mmCIF file of C-alpha atoms in Angstrom:
data_model
loop_
_atom_site.group_PDB
_atom_site.id
_atom_site.type_symbol
_atom_site.label_atom_id
_atom_site.label_comp_id
_atom_site.label_asym_id
_atom_site.label_seq_id
_atom_site.Cartn_x
_atom_site.Cartn_y
_atom_site.Cartn_z
ATOM 1 C CA UNK A 1 71.880 58.260 116.400
ATOM 2 C CA UNK A 2 73.273 55.209 114.602
ATOM 3 C CA UNK A 3 76.993 54.940 113.947
ATOM 4 C CA UNK A 4 76.372 55.362 110.218
ATOM 5 C CA UNK A 5 74.371 58.549 110.841
ATOM 6 C CA UNK A 6 77.088 59.784 113.199
ATOM 7 C CA UNK A 7 79.704 59.145 110.517
ATOM 8 C CA UNK A 8 77.733 61.080 107.912
ATOM 9 C CA UNK A 9 77.470 64.008 110.332
ATOM 10 C CA UNK A 10 81.251 64.432 109.996
ATOM 11 C CA UNK A 11 81.275 64.461 106.189
ATOM 12 C CA UNK A 12 80.631 68.167 105.672
ATOM 13 C CA UNK A 13 82.275 71.551 106.094
ATOM 14 C CA UNK A 14 80.023 72.568 108.979
ATOM 15 C CA UNK A 15 81.390 69.736 111.094
ATOM 16 C CA UNK A 16 84.967 70.769 110.243
ATOM 17 C CA UNK A 17 84.280 74.367 111.267
ATOM 18 C CA UNK A 18 82.297 73.511 114.414
ATOM 19 C CA UNK A 19 84.929 71.163 115.811
ATOM 20 C CA UNK A 20 87.807 73.448 114.870
ATOM 21 C CA UNK A 21 86.289 76.307 116.870
ATOM 22 C CA UNK A 22 85.547 73.925 119.709
ATOM 23 C CA UNK A 23 89.248 73.015 119.756
ATOM 24 C CA UNK A 24 90.270 76.688 119.722
ATOM 25 C CA UNK A 25 87.903 77.392 122.627
ATOM 26 C CA UNK A 26 89.851 74.933 124.793
ATOM 27 C CA UNK A 27 92.582 77.567 125.093
ATOM 28 C CA UNK A 28 94.954 76.754 127.947
ATOM 29 C CA UNK A 29 93.636 73.195 128.102
ATOM 30 C CA UNK A 30 95.239 72.346 124.757
ATOM 31 C CA UNK A 31 97.991 69.763 125.285
ATOM 32 C CA UNK A 32 100.411 70.766 122.522
ATOM 33 C CA UNK A 33 100.010 74.458 121.658
ATOM 34 C CA UNK A 34 99.527 77.798 123.323
ATOM 35 C CA UNK A 35 97.325 80.272 121.446
ATOM 36 C CA UNK A 36 97.952 84.033 121.527
ATOM 37 C CA UNK A 37 95.059 85.738 119.776
ATOM 38 C CA UNK A 38 96.782 89.058 120.431
ATOM 39 C CA UNK A 39 99.214 88.119 117.658
ATOM 40 C CA UNK A 40 96.417 87.766 115.090
ATOM 41 C CA UNK A 41 96.542 91.444 114.135
ATOM 42 C CA UNK A 42 100.183 91.158 113.103
ATOM 43 C CA UNK A 43 99.462 88.015 111.105
ATOM 44 C CA UNK A 44 96.500 89.755 109.464
ATOM 45 C CA UNK A 45 98.648 92.727 108.479
ATOM 46 C CA UNK A 46 101.177 90.373 106.881
ATOM 47 C CA UNK A 47 98.338 88.786 104.908
ATOM 48 C CA UNK A 48 97.067 92.205 103.816
ATOM 49 C CA UNK A 49 100.544 93.342 102.737
ATOM 50 C CA UNK A 50 101.076 90.081 100.840
ATOM 51 C CA UNK A 51 97.687 90.421 99.160
ATOM 52 C CA UNK A 52 98.236 94.029 98.106
ATOM 53 C CA UNK A 53 101.636 93.163 96.646
ATOM 54 C CA UNK A 54 100.087 90.539 94.363
ATOM 55 C CA UNK A 55 96.672 92.162 93.817
ATOM 56 C CA UNK A 56 96.983 95.957 94.253
ATOM 57 C CA UNK A 57 93.268 96.539 93.530
ATOM 58 C CA UNK A 58 92.250 93.669 95.856
ATOM 59 C CA UNK A 59 90.586 91.975 92.899
ATOM 60 C CA UNK A 60 91.640 88.556 94.176
ATOM 61 C CA UNK A 61 90.555 85.316 92.480
ATOM 62 C CA UNK A 62 89.370 82.310 94.434
ATOM 63 C CA UNK A 63 91.942 79.994 95.953
ATOM 64 C CA UNK A 64 91.976 76.882 93.776
ATOM 65 C CA UNK A 65 94.243 74.566 91.815
ATOM 66 C CA UNK A 66 93.810 76.808 88.769
ATOM 67 C CA UNK A 67 96.041 79.451 90.348
ATOM 68 C CA UNK A 68 98.957 76.987 90.419
ATOM 69 C CA UNK A 69 98.883 76.598 86.638
ATOM 70 C CA UNK A 70 99.695 80.323 86.427
ATOM 71 C CA UNK A 71 103.443 80.402 87.034
ATOM 72 C CA UNK A 72 105.472 83.607 86.876
ATOM 73 C CA UNK A 73 102.731 85.296 84.886
ATOM 74 C CA UNK A 74 102.207 82.520 82.328
ATOM 75 C CA UNK A 75 99.008 80.479 82.562
ATOM 76 C CA UNK A 76 99.704 76.976 81.262
ATOM 77 C CA UNK A 77 96.047 75.892 81.431
ATOM 78 C CA UNK A 78 94.935 79.032 79.585
ATOM 79 C CA UNK A 79 97.422 78.196 76.820
ATOM 80 C CA UNK A 80 95.709 74.838 76.298
ATOM 81 C CA UNK A 81 92.209 76.220 76.783
ATOM 82 C CA UNK A 82 92.557 78.980 74.186
ATOM 83 C CA UNK A 83 94.092 76.646 71.599
ATOM 84 C CA UNK A 84 91.204 74.160 71.808
ATOM 85 C CA UNK A 85 88.084 74.151 69.671
ATOM 86 C CA UNK A 86 85.874 72.744 72.406
ATOM 87 C CA UNK A 87 82.883 70.759 71.078
ATOM 88 C CA UNK A 88 80.737 72.265 73.840
ATOM 89 C CA UNK A 89 81.066 74.326 77.027
ATOM 90 C CA UNK A 90 80.162 71.190 78.981
ATOM 91 C CA UNK A 91 83.042 69.202 77.466
ATOM 92 C CA UNK A 92 85.423 72.015 78.345
ATOM 93 C CA UNK A 93 84.285 71.783 81.960
ATOM 94 C CA UNK A 94 84.477 67.970 82.026
ATOM 95 C CA UNK A 95 88.038 68.180 80.719
ATOM 96 C CA UNK A 96 88.932 70.831 83.280
ATOM 97 C CA UNK A 97 87.534 68.676 86.074
ATOM 98 C CA UNK A 98 89.532 65.693 84.803
ATOM 99 C CA UNK A 99 92.677 67.774 85.190
ATOM 100 C CA UNK A 100 91.700 69.439 88.467
ATOM 101 C CA UNK A 101 90.849 66.168 90.194
ATOM 102 C CA UNK A 102 94.071 64.338 89.397
ATOM 103 C CA UNK A 103 96.174 67.455 89.969
ATOM 104 C CA UNK A 104 94.662 68.106 93.397
ATOM 105 C CA UNK A 105 95.159 64.490 94.409
ATOM 106 C CA UNK A 106 98.815 64.742 93.384
ATOM 107 C CA UNK A 107 99.239 67.988 95.341
ATOM 108 C CA UNK A 108 100.372 66.682 98.714
ATOM 109 C CA UNK A 109 103.661 68.314 99.723
ATOM 110 C CA UNK A 110 106.512 67.522 97.337
ATOM 111 C CA UNK A 111 109.266 67.923 99.912
ATOM 112 C CA UNK A 112 112.128 70.424 99.695
ATOM 113 C CA UNK A 113 114.340 68.402 97.327
ATOM 114 C CA UNK A 114 112.012 67.916 94.350
ATOM 115 C CA UNK A 115 111.609 70.107 91.260
ATOM 116 C CA UNK A 116 110.182 69.702 87.765
ATOM 117 C CA UNK A 117 112.027 70.694 84.585
ATOM 118 C CA UNK A 118 109.675 72.116 81.959
ATOM 119 C CA UNK A 119 111.516 71.162 78.795
ATOM 120 C CA UNK A 120 109.893 73.841 76.619
ATOM 121 C CA UNK A 121 111.288 76.731 78.651
ATOM 122 C CA UNK A 122 114.176 74.987 80.384
ATOM 123 C CA UNK A 123 112.889 76.288 83.721
ATOM 124 C CA UNK A 124 112.701 74.368 86.983
ATOM 125 C CA UNK A 125 109.519 74.654 89.044
ATOM 126 C CA UNK A 126 109.162 73.257 92.561
ATOM 127 C CA UNK A 127 106.576 72.660 95.262
ATOM 128 C CA UNK A 128 102.838 73.075 94.486
ATOM 129 C CA UNK A 129 103.385 74.840 91.171
ATOM 130 C CA UNK A 130 105.841 72.150 90.084
ATOM 131 C CA UNK A 131 103.372 69.422 90.987
ATOM 132 C CA UNK A 132 100.640 71.278 89.085
ATOM 133 C CA UNK A 133 102.798 71.669 85.990
ATOM 134 C CA UNK A 134 103.982 68.040 86.083
ATOM 135 C CA UNK A 135 100.390 66.800 86.276
ATOM 136 C CA UNK A 136 99.337 69.117 83.445
ATOM 137 C CA UNK A 137 102.197 67.937 81.211
ATOM 138 C CA UNK A 138 101.277 64.284 81.804
ATOM 139 C CA UNK A 139 97.632 65.158 81.095
ATOM 140 C CA UNK A 140 98.550 67.006 77.887
ATOM 141 C CA UNK A 141 100.832 64.159 76.787
ATOM 142 C CA UNK A 142 98.037 61.566 76.888
ATOM 143 C CA UNK A 143 99.428 59.745 79.933
ATOM 144 C CA UNK A 144 95.974 59.380 81.500
ATOM 145 C CA UNK A 145 93.883 58.891 78.356
ATOM 146 C CA UNK A 146 92.836 55.582 76.862
ATOM 147 C CA UNK A 147 92.966 56.976 73.326
ATOM 148 C CA UNK A 148 96.014 58.733 71.805
ATOM 149 C CA UNK A 149 93.672 60.803 69.641
ATOM 150 C CA UNK A 150 92.043 62.231 72.812
ATOM 151 C CA UNK A 151 94.945 63.327 75.015
ATOM 152 C CA UNK A 152 93.054 65.871 77.119
ATOM 153 C CA UNK A 153 91.079 63.434 79.212
ATOM 154 C CA UNK A 154 91.503 61.107 82.144
ATOM 155 C CA UNK A 155 90.049 57.601 81.906
ATOM 156 C CA UNK A 156 89.215 55.520 84.955
ATOM 157 C CA UNK A 157 90.637 52.426 83.314
ATOM 158 C CA UNK A 158 94.064 54.029 82.875
ATOM 159 C CA UNK A 159 94.111 55.359 86.444
ATOM 160 C CA UNK A 160 93.169 51.977 87.889
ATOM 161 C CA UNK A 161 96.239 50.433 86.240
ATOM 162 C CA UNK A 162 98.666 53.310 86.950
ATOM 163 C CA UNK A 163 102.172 52.196 87.876
ATOM 164 C CA UNK A 164 104.736 53.834 90.111
ATOM 165 C CA UNK A 165 107.188 53.785 87.215
ATOM 166 C CA UNK A 166 104.830 55.895 85.111
ATOM 167 C CA UNK A 167 104.459 58.544 87.784
ATOM 168 C CA UNK A 168 108.165 58.473 88.591
ATOM 169 C CA UNK A 169 108.954 59.119 84.927
ATOM 170 C CA UNK A 170 106.281 61.796 84.516
ATOM 171 C CA UNK A 171 107.367 63.640 87.650
ATOM 172 C CA UNK A 172 111.083 63.215 86.887
ATOM 173 C CA UNK A 173 111.760 61.479 90.198
ATOM 174 C CA UNK A 174 115.312 60.242 90.787
ATOM 175 C CA UNK A 175 117.556 59.639 93.779
ATOM 176 C CA UNK A 176 118.806 63.186 93.245
ATOM 177 C CA UNK A 177 115.275 64.560 92.723
ATOM 178 C CA UNK A 178 113.207 62.800 95.414
ATOM 179 C CA UNK A 179 109.448 63.258 95.647
ATOM 180 C CA UNK A 180 107.748 62.529 98.973
ATOM 181 C CA UNK A 181 105.053 59.868 99.052
ATOM 182 C CA UNK A 182 105.229 58.486 95.492
ATOM 183 C CA UNK A 183 103.629 55.172 96.490
ATOM 184 C CA UNK A 184 100.826 56.977 98.318
ATOM 185 C CA UNK A 185 100.087 59.218 95.333
ATOM 186 C CA UNK A 186 99.948 56.283 92.933
ATOM 187 C CA UNK A 187 97.705 54.296 95.254
ATOM 188 C CA UNK A 188 95.377 57.289 95.532
ATOM 189 C CA UNK A 189 95.060 57.619 91.746
ATOM 190 C CA UNK A 190 94.502 53.872 91.365
ATOM 191 C CA UNK A 191 91.663 54.009 93.867
ATOM 192 C CA UNK A 192 90.282 57.021 92.014
ATOM 193 C CA UNK A 193 90.231 54.943 88.842
ATOM 194 C CA UNK A 194 88.541 52.044 90.594
ATOM 195 C CA UNK A 195 85.938 54.364 92.124
ATOM 196 C CA UNK A 196 85.191 56.021 88.793
ATOM 197 C CA UNK A 197 84.710 52.645 87.110
ATOM 198 C CA UNK A 198 82.450 51.430 89.921
ATOM 199 C CA UNK A 199 80.119 54.460 89.753
ATOM 200 C CA UNK A 200 79.058 55.017 86.136
ATOM 201 C CA UNK A 201 75.893 56.735 87.372
ATOM 202 C CA UNK A 202 78.118 59.539 88.736
ATOM 203 C CA UNK A 203 81.142 59.514 86.439
ATOM 204 C CA UNK A 204 79.533 58.696 83.100
ATOM 205 C CA UNK A 205 78.898 55.765 80.774
ATOM 206 C CA UNK A 206 78.872 57.390 77.331
ATOM 207 C CA UNK A 207 82.555 56.641 76.744
ATOM 208 C CA UNK A 208 84.878 55.295 79.404
ATOM 209 C CA UNK A 209 83.947 56.657 82.845
ATOM 210 C CA UNK A 210 86.174 59.585 83.790
ATOM 211 C CA UNK A 211 86.677 61.732 86.910
ATOM 212 C CA UNK A 212 85.420 64.775 84.990
ATOM 213 C CA UNK A 213 82.116 62.982 84.504
ATOM 214 C CA UNK A 214 81.197 64.342 87.929
ATOM 215 C CA UNK A 215 80.528 67.628 86.120
ATOM 216 C CA UNK A 216 77.247 66.277 84.757
ATOM 217 C CA UNK A 217 76.306 64.919 88.181
ATOM 218 C CA UNK A 218 76.958 68.274 89.869
ATOM 219 C CA UNK A 219 75.205 70.196 87.101
ATOM 220 C CA UNK A 220 72.133 67.998 87.577
ATOM 221 C CA UNK A 221 71.977 69.082 91.236
ATOM 222 C CA UNK A 222 71.850 72.777 90.375
ATOM 223 C CA UNK A 223 68.455 74.318 91.094
ATOM 224 C CA UNK A 224 67.498 77.319 88.985
ATOM 225 C CA UNK A 225 71.098 77.406 87.780
ATOM 226 C CA UNK A 226 72.572 77.564 91.298
ATOM 227 C CA UNK A 227 74.480 75.141 93.505
ATOM 228 C CA UNK A 228 75.951 75.753 96.962
ATOM 229 C CA UNK A 229 79.645 75.084 97.522
ATOM 230 C CA UNK A 230 78.933 72.823 100.541
ATOM 231 C CA UNK A 231 76.817 70.662 98.227
ATOM 232 C CA UNK A 232 79.847 70.246 95.964
ATOM 233 C CA UNK A 233 81.880 69.128 98.984
ATOM 234 C CA UNK A 234 79.120 66.761 100.090
ATOM 235 C CA UNK A 235 79.144 65.070 96.694
ATOM 236 C CA UNK A 236 82.957 64.928 96.607
ATOM 237 C CA UNK A 237 83.037 63.313 100.046
ATOM 238 C CA UNK A 238 80.224 60.927 99.166
ATOM 239 C CA UNK A 239 81.421 59.757 95.766
ATOM 240 C CA UNK A 240 85.197 60.111 96.098
ATOM 241 C CA UNK A 241 85.371 59.013 99.740
ATOM 242 C CA UNK A 242 86.460 55.452 98.860
ATOM 243 C CA UNK A 243 89.720 56.701 97.322
ATOM 244 C CA UNK A 244 91.257 57.724 100.643
ATOM 245 C CA UNK A 245 93.498 55.272 102.515
ATOM 246 C CA UNK A 246 91.747 53.121 105.104
ATOM 247 C CA UNK A 247 92.164 55.182 108.246
ATOM 248 C CA UNK A 248 89.162 55.652 110.495
ATOM 249 C CA UNK A 249 85.734 54.213 109.794
ATOM 250 C CA UNK A 250 82.490 54.525 111.712
ATOM 251 C CA UNK A 251 79.425 52.427 111.030
ATOM 252 C CA UNK A 252 81.202 50.996 107.993
ATOM 253 C CA UNK A 253 81.709 54.480 106.492
ATOM 254 C CA UNK A 254 85.222 55.726 105.728
ATOM 255 C CA UNK A 255 85.811 59.110 107.367
ATOM 256 C CA UNK A 256 88.619 60.270 105.080
ATOM 257 C CA UNK A 257 90.713 63.143 106.448
ATOM 258 C CA UNK A 258 89.409 62.676 109.984
ATOM 259 C CA UNK A 259 91.548 61.984 113.034
ATOM 260 C CA UNK A 260 91.519 61.287 116.747
ATOM 261 C CA UNK A 261 92.217 63.855 119.431
ATOM 262 C CA UNK A 262 91.483 63.074 123.085
ATOM 263 C CA UNK A 263 90.413 66.660 123.834
ATOM 264 C CA UNK A 264 87.488 66.548 121.389
ATOM 265 C CA UNK A 265 84.675 65.459 123.702
ATOM 266 C CA UNK A 266 81.172 64.687 122.435
ATOM 267 C CA UNK A 267 78.343 62.579 123.801
ATOM 268 C CA UNK A 268 77.859 60.397 120.745
ATOM 269 C CA UNK A 269 79.774 57.934 118.555
ATOM 270 C CA UNK A 270 81.909 60.752 117.140
ATOM 271 C CA UNK A 271 83.621 61.341 120.485
ATOM 272 C CA UNK A 272 87.307 62.100 119.977
ATOM 273 C CA UNK A 273 87.004 62.566 116.206
ATOM 274 C CA UNK A 274 88.148 65.653 114.305
ATOM 275 C CA UNK A 275 87.232 65.992 110.588
ATOM 276 C CA UNK A 276 89.368 68.243 108.368
ATOM 277 C CA UNK A 277 88.788 67.129 104.739
ATOM 278 C CA UNK A 278 91.638 69.273 103.422
ATOM 279 C CA UNK A 279 92.137 67.767 99.962
ATOM 280 C CA UNK A 280 88.399 67.254 99.454
ATOM 281 C CA UNK A 281 87.782 70.934 100.200
ATOM 282 C CA UNK A 282 90.749 71.967 98.042
ATOM 283 C CA UNK A 283 89.175 69.917 95.267
ATOM 284 C CA UNK A 284 85.755 71.455 95.884
ATOM 285 C CA UNK A 285 87.223 74.961 95.602
ATOM 286 C CA UNK A 286 88.839 73.825 92.322
ATOM 287 C CA UNK A 287 85.559 72.556 90.842
ATOM 288 C CA UNK A 288 83.793 75.895 91.309
ATOM 289 C CA UNK A 289 85.197 77.642 88.243
ATOM 290 C CA UNK A 290 84.395 74.884 85.697
ATOM 291 C CA UNK A 291 80.791 75.070 86.906
ATOM 292 C CA UNK A 292 80.788 78.838 86.595
ATOM 293 C CA UNK A 293 82.092 78.586 83.022
ATOM 294 C CA UNK A 294 78.803 77.015 81.920
ATOM 295 C CA UNK A 295 76.725 79.624 83.715
ATOM 296 C CA UNK A 296 76.019 77.769 86.962
ATOM 297 C CA UNK A 297 76.144 80.132 89.930
ATOM 298 C CA UNK A 298 78.010 78.707 92.932
ATOM 299 C CA UNK A 299 76.664 80.111 96.193
ATOM 300 C CA UNK A 300 77.769 79.984 99.843
ATOM 301 C CA UNK A 301 81.451 79.635 98.987
ATOM 302 C CA UNK A 302 82.206 80.749 102.548
ATOM 303 C CA UNK A 303 80.369 77.609 103.638
ATOM 304 C CA UNK A 304 83.646 75.798 102.965
ATOM 305 C CA UNK A 305 86.439 76.241 105.498
ATOM 306 C CA UNK A 306 90.045 77.260 105.317
ATOM 307 C CA UNK A 307 92.464 74.486 104.453
ATOM 308 C CA UNK A 308 94.284 72.581 107.183
ATOM 309 C CA UNK A 309 97.661 72.420 105.454
ATOM 310 C CA UNK A 310 101.189 73.404 106.307
ATOM 311 C CA UNK A 311 101.326 76.826 104.615
ATOM 312 C CA UNK A 312 98.279 78.139 106.450
ATOM 313 C CA UNK A 313 99.253 76.328 109.638
ATOM 314 C CA UNK A 314 102.852 77.455 109.312
ATOM 315 C CA UNK A 315 101.723 81.077 109.095
ATOM 316 C CA UNK A 316 100.278 80.877 112.612
ATOM 317 C CA UNK A 317 103.366 79.240 114.102
ATOM 318 C CA UNK A 318 105.762 81.589 112.326
ATOM 319 C CA UNK A 319 103.829 84.682 113.476
ATOM 320 C CA UNK A 320 103.647 83.341 117.064
ATOM 321 C CA UNK A 321 99.870 83.005 117.142
ATOM 322 C CA UNK A 322 100.661 79.379 117.966
ATOM 323 C CA UNK A 323 103.636 78.277 120.035
ATOM 324 C CA UNK A 324 104.611 74.767 121.015
ATOM 325 C CA UNK A 325 104.322 73.924 124.702
ATOM 326 C CA UNK A 326 107.395 71.756 124.195
ATOM 327 C CA UNK A 327 109.820 73.691 121.951
ATOM 328 C CA UNK A 328 111.846 70.515 121.392
ATOM 329 C CA UNK A 329 108.862 69.086 119.481
ATOM 330 C CA UNK A 330 109.878 71.290 116.542
ATOM 331 C CA UNK A 331 112.972 69.127 116.099
ATOM 332 C CA UNK A 332 111.169 65.774 116.182
ATOM 333 C CA UNK A 333 109.330 64.107 113.314
ATOM 334 C CA UNK A 334 105.566 63.741 113.606
ATOM 335 C CA UNK A 335 103.156 61.499 111.733
ATOM 336 C CA UNK A 336 99.964 63.005 110.346
ATOM 337 C CA UNK A 337 97.840 61.089 112.870
ATOM 338 C CA UNK A 338 99.782 62.367 115.897
ATOM 339 C CA UNK A 339 97.730 64.502 118.281
ATOM 340 C CA UNK A 340 100.195 67.359 117.850
ATOM 341 C CA UNK A 341 99.608 67.506 114.080
ATOM 342 C CA UNK A 342 95.847 66.983 114.431
ATOM 343 C CA UNK A 343 95.706 69.807 116.969
ATOM 344 C CA UNK A 344 97.787 72.093 114.737
ATOM 345 C CA UNK A 345 95.658 71.450 111.671
ATOM 346 C CA UNK A 346 92.392 71.854 113.566
ATOM 347 C CA UNK A 347 93.461 75.131 115.161
ATOM 348 C CA UNK A 348 94.513 76.337 111.715
ATOM 349 C CA UNK A 349 90.942 76.052 110.420
ATOM 350 C CA UNK A 350 89.490 78.051 113.314
ATOM 351 C CA UNK A 351 92.270 80.645 113.244
ATOM 352 C CA UNK A 352 91.744 81.226 109.515
ATOM 353 C CA UNK A 353 88.157 82.248 110.300
ATOM 354 C CA UNK A 354 89.321 84.562 113.089
ATOM 355 C CA UNK A 355 92.080 86.046 110.941
ATOM 356 C CA UNK A 356 89.645 86.602 108.048
ATOM 357 C CA UNK A 357 87.471 88.728 110.336
ATOM 358 C CA UNK A 358 90.474 90.872 111.303
ATOM 359 C CA UNK A 359 91.539 91.262 107.655
ATOM 360 C CA UNK A 360 88.043 92.356 106.606
ATOM 361 C CA UNK A 361 87.815 94.852 109.471
ATOM 362 C CA UNK A 362 91.176 96.367 108.583
ATOM 363 C CA UNK A 363 90.192 96.658 104.922
ATOM 364 C CA UNK A 364 86.622 97.818 105.644
ATOM 365 C CA UNK A 365 85.262 94.922 103.589
ATOM 366 C CA UNK A 366 82.682 92.209 104.275
ATOM 367 C CA UNK A 367 82.174 88.539 103.510
ATOM 368 C CA UNK A 368 80.536 89.330 100.186
ATOM 369 C CA UNK A 369 83.365 91.487 98.894
ATOM 370 C CA UNK A 370 86.165 89.464 100.502
ATOM 371 C CA UNK A 371 85.126 85.833 101.086
ATOM 372 C CA UNK A 372 87.471 83.397 102.754
ATOM 373 C CA UNK A 373 88.385 81.833 99.388
ATOM 374 C CA UNK A 374 89.926 85.159 98.316
ATOM 375 C CA UNK A 375 91.732 85.657 101.629
ATOM 376 C CA UNK A 376 93.285 82.212 101.281
ATOM 377 C CA UNK A 377 94.524 83.112 97.807
ATOM 378 C CA UNK A 378 95.651 86.650 98.523
ATOM 379 C CA UNK A 379 96.531 85.724 101.204
ATOM 380 C CA UNK A 380 97.267 83.325 103.946
ATOM 381 C CA UNK A 381 98.804 80.618 101.757
ATOM 382 C CA UNK A 382 101.310 82.961 100.100
ATOM 383 C CA UNK A 383 102.088 84.731 103.382
ATOM 384 C CA UNK A 384 102.727 81.348 104.981
ATOM 385 C CA UNK A 385 105.152 80.473 102.205
ATOM 386 C CA UNK A 386 106.972 83.832 102.333
ATOM 387 C CA UNK A 387 107.453 83.844 106.102
ATOM 388 C CA UNK A 388 108.669 80.221 105.934
ATOM 389 C CA UNK A 389 111.356 81.281 103.458
ATOM 390 C CA UNK A 390 112.497 84.005 105.849
ATOM 391 C CA UNK A 391 112.529 81.673 108.843
ATOM 392 C CA UNK A 392 114.093 78.553 107.288
ATOM 393 C CA UNK A 393 116.633 78.058 104.541
ATOM 394 C CA UNK A 394 114.599 75.355 102.807
ATOM 395 C CA UNK A 395 111.321 77.278 103.095
ATOM 396 C CA UNK A 396 109.713 74.209 104.603
ATOM 397 C CA UNK A 397 107.079 74.028 107.338
ATOM 398 C CA UNK A 398 107.932 74.832 110.969
ATOM 399 C CA UNK A 399 107.175 71.236 111.986
ATOM 400 C CA UNK A 400 108.755 68.076 110.639
ATOM 401 C CA UNK A 401 105.921 66.006 109.155
ATOM 402 C CA UNK A 402 106.222 62.438 107.893
ATOM 403 C CA UNK A 403 104.008 62.571 104.795
ATOM 404 C CA UNK A 404 102.498 59.630 102.916
ATOM 405 C CA UNK A 405 101.555 61.820 99.958
ATOM 406 C CA UNK A 406 97.824 61.859 100.739
ATOM 407 C CA UNK A 407 97.293 64.562 103.387
ATOM 408 C CA UNK A 408 99.525 67.601 103.070
#
């Protein structure tokens, strides 16, 4: 297998899942964590209780960025959507994808000290919901559009020239209201703009190329009105891959959210490499609904994996499914490429699959009635947040992560 072929073999959800379970199977050989699968039942019960509290009938929506626009029972995207006279269902979906793409890319952890003031209500919103609302307000206020008469769009040309000052102003960042990784977020959006402009065959040439132009590309791949979720991820990784910071490459192909871990042994050029593709999968989950709105059926949603981020990962540490071999490591800072963080994130993916099986068994449900995307929403992410609040005053993750604004 050539290096380029080996690289492409890592750019899919199957590779993420396969290597995550391979890591989990190492058990006592893991260098940084101990795994106690006996604790999974308790973690699963916490997830079930959390899910029932939010969704008493277990009618849980998919985990996606759209849920973060619904804050305290008010859906800010729905407010815009219902007020618009959309020229076509397709334009509605293009617009939604414009918003989803930039909002997901701005969704890396905000840090405990940042919050966003929504001037209409006078309310402060923090963390993922605050980031979602800040991105939506900038989107609504024409900050990403080339034309003032078309505020609800994102143009590649505007993104490519985005300044830190513009994002700092839009996200209300000050010395007293610090946002982690501002430079990294801006650089990511600039590269998104450059990528969109460089690929008019994917992102559209009719007007100015836009991120939401990928809607037409994805729709063209639907066969008999159906597209599989892993195909969405494949296209996201293929066409948006150049936006990620230059980390690891193989055969000249950027591997994105893929890292090194010495315990991951293979007999080819991918030896030691662990793909996770967290934000790309988060984005893929968030593109499902705009496709469904135009009648395209999205299949094999469970073909995507759970998300290797600090709420899901924190759930397993805070419920003692995972414990650090060196307890003092909880007090040290860790970069995202450290083997400890890579191991934690990789185990999180595999443990989400194992936990999902326990949850379904307890609820007498199956993958069709309770896919992983609903368990994440119901679910593991919210349970991870709630247990973090009980364990730590700032509600932050159980590990101290140095974030550049492009991973978590």
